[in-house]
Coordinates of C-alpha atoms in Angstrom, one line a residue:
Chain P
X1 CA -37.0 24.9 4.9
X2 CA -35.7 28.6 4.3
X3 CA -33.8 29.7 6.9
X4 CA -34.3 33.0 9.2
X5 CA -31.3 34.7 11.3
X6 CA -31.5 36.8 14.5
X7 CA -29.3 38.3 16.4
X8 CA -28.1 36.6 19.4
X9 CA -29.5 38.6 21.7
X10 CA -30.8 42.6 22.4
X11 CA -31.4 44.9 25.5
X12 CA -34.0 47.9 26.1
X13 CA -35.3 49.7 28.6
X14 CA -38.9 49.9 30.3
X15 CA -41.4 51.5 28.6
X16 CA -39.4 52.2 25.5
X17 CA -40.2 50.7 21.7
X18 CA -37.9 47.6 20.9
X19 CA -37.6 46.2 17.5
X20 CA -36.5 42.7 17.1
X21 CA -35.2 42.4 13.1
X22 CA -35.0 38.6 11.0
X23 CA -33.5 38.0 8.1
X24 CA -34.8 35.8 5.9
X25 CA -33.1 36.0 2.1
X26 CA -34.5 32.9 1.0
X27 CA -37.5 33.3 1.7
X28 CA -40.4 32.0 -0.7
X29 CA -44.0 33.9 -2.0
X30 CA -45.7 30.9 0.0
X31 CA -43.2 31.4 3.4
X32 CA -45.6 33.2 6.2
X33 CA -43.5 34.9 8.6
X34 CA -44.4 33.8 12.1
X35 CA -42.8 35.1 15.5
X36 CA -43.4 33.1 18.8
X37 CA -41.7 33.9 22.3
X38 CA -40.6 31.9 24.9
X39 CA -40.9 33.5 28.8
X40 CA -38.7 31.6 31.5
X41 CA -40.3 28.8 32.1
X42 CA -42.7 28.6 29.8
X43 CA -43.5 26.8 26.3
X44 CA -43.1 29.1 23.1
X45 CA -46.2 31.6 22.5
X46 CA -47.6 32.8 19.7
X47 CA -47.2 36.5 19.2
X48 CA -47.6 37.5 15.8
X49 CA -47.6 36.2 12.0
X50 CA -48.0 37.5 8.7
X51 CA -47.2 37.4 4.7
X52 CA -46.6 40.6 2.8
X53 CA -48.5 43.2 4.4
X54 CA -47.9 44.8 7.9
X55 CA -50.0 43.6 10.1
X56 CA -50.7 44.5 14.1
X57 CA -52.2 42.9 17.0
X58 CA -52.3 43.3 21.1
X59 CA -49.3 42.2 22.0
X60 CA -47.3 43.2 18.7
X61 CA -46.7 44.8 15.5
X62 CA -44.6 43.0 12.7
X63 CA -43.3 45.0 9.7
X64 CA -42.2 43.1 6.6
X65 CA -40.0 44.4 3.5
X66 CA -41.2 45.3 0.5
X67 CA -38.9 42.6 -0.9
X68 CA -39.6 40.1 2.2
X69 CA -36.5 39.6 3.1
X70 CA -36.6 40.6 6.4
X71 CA -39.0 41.4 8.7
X72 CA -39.2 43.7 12.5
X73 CA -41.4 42.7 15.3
X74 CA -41.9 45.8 16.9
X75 CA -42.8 46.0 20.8
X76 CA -44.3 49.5 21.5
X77 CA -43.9 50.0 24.9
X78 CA -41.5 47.3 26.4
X79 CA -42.2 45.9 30.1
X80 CA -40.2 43.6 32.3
X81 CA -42.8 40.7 31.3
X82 CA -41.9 41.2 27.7
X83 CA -38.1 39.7 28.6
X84 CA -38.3 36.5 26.4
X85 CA -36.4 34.7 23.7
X86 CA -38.6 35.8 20.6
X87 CA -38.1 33.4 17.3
X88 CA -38.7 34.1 14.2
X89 CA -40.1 31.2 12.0
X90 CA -40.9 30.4 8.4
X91 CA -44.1 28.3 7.7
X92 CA -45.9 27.7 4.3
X93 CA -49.9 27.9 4.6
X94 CA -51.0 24.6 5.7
X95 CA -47.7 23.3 7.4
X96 CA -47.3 21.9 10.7
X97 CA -43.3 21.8 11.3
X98 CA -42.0 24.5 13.4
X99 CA -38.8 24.8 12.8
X100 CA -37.0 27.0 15.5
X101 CA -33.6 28.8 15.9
X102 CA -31.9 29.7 19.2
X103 CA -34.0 33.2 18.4
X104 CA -33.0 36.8 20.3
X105 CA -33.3 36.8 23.9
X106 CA -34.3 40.2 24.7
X107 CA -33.6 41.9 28.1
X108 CA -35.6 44.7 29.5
X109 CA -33.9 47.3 31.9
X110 CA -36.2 48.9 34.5
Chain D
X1 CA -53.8 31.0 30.2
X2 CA -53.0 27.7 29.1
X3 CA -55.1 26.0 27.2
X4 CA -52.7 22.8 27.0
X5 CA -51.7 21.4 29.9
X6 CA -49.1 18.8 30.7
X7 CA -48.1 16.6 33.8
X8 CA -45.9 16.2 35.5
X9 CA -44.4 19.2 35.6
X10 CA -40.8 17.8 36.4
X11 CA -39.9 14.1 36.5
X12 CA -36.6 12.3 37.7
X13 CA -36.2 8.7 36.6
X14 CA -33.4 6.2 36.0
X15 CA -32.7 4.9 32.8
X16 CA -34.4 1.5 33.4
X17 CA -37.4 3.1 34.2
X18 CA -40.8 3.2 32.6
X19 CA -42.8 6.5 32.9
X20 CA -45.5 8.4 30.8
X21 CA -45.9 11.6 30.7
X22 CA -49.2 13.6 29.6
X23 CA -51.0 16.4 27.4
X24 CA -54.5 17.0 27.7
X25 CA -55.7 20.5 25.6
X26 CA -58.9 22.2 26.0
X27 CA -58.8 24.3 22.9
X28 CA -60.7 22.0 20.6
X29 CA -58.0 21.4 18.5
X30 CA -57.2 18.6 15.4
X31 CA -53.4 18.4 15.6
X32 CA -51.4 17.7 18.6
X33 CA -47.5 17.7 19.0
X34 CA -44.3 16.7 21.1
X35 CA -41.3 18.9 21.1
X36 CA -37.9 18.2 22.4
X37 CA -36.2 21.4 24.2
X38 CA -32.1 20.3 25.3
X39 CA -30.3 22.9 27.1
X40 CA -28.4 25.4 24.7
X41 CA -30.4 23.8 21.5
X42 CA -33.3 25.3 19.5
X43 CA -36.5 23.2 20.1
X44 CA -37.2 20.0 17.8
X45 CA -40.3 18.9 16.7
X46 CA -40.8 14.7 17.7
X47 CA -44.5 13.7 16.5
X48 CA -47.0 15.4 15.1
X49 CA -51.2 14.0 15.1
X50 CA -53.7 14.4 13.2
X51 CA -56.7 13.4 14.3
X52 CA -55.0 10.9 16.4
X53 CA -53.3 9.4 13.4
X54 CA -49.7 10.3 13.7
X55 CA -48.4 12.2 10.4
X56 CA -45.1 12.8 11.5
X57 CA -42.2 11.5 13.3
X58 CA -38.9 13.1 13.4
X59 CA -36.7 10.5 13.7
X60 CA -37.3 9.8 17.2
X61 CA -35.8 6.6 18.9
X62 CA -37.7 3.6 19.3
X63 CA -37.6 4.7 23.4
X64 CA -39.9 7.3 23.2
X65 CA -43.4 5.8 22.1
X66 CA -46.4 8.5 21.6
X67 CA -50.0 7.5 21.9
X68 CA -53.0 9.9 21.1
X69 CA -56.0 8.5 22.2
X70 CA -58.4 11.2 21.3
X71 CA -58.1 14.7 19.9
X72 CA -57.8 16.1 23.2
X73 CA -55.0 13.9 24.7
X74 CA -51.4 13.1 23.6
X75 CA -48.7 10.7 26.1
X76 CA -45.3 9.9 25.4
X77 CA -44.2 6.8 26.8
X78 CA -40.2 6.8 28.1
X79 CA -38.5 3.7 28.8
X80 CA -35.0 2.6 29.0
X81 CA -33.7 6.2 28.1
X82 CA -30.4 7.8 28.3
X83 CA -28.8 10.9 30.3
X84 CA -28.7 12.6 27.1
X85 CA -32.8 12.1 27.0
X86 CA -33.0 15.0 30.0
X87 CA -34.6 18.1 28.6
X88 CA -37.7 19.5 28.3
X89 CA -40.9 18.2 26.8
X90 CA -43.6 20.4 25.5
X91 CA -46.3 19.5 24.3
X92 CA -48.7 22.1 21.4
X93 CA -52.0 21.7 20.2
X94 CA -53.4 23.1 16.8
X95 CA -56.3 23.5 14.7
X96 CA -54.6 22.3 11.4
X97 CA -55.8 22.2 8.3
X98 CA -54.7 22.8 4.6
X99 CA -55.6 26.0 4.6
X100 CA -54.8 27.0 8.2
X101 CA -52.5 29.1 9.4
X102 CA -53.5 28.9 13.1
X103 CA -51.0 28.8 15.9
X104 CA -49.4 26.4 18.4
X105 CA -50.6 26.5 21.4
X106 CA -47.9 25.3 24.0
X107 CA -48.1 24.1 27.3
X108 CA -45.4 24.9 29.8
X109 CA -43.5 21.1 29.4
X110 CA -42.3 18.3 31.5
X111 CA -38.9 19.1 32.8
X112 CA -37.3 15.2 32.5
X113 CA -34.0 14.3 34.3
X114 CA -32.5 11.0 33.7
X115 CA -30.1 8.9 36.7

């Protein structure tokens, strides 16, 4: 499975935009790019996934490189609920395995 | 919302104990799963079903023993297990398919503690 890398961890402030990057070099044309987040407590949930083209939803935006080597997941307007570890997974069409890392656990300042 | 809910929420047994612990999902789904979460490691994927067939097992001791009934419910069955076991359990739900690039749906786990 190609590998994704995150930073350990990230901090913003209320209200303000946060971008969480991945790396992914290794990535192949078949890899989706799929982010999940994990509140305390809580199983994983999905936020957000997509191939080669930018793509936006509620709770998200994710922006991928013209090469797809990386990838942002862009939070427009942070709030305290949004404090999570956010993961950043590879998944060809069709496959079941999740594979997860230990992710970015973001912090949001009030 | 939670579509995939699991019980017990937390469970404390000793090691020559037998306990079950459930997932029912309510999402209509085709694929159910186990997940493994141990403090300070990245979650790992146990058993996967299809269609109540299982398609996948990660290499899972013998002392966990899944058992998917129907589409809708998935129990792993603990006996004999180890302190290392503790962790949490959480269970997903999916609508799989070759073509499908639907997502897990988690519920919130079983928090296990082994004596």
């Amino acid at each position: 499975d190609a590998k994704t890398t995150q930073p350990n961890s990230m901090e913003s402030n209320e209200e303000e935009p946060v971008h969480l990057p991945c790396n992914h070099s290794t990535i192949s044309g078949t890899d989706y790019i799929h982010w999940y987040r994990q509140l305390p407590s809580q199983g994983p949930e999905y936020v957000i996934h997509g191939l080669t083209s930018n793509v936006n939803n509620r709770m998200a935006s994710l922006a991928i490189a013209e090469d797809r080597k990386s990838s942002t997941l862009i939070l427009h307007r942070a709030t305290l609920r949004d404090a999570a570890v956010y993961y950043c997974i590879l998944l060809i069409q069709g496959a079941q395995k999740l594979v997860f890392g230990q992710g970015t656990r973001l912090t949001i300042n009030p | 919302e939670t579509g995939v809910t699991q019980t017990p929420r937390h469970l404390v047994m000793g090691m020559t104990n037998k306990k079950s612990l459930k997932c029912e999902q309510h999402l209509g789904h085709n694929a159910m799963y186990w997940y493994k979460q141990s403090a300070k490691k990245p979650l790992e994927l146990m058993f996967v079903y299809n269609f109540k067939e299982q398609t996948e097992n990660n290499s899972v001791p013998s002392r966990f023993s899944p058992e998917c009934p129907n589409s809708s419910h998935l129990f792993l069955h603990l006996h004999t297990l180890q302190p290392e076991d503790s962790a949490l359990y959480l269970c997903a739900s999916s609508q799989a398919g070759k073509h499908s690039n639907q997502p897990q749906h988690f519920g919130d786990g079983t928090r296990l503690s082994i004596l």
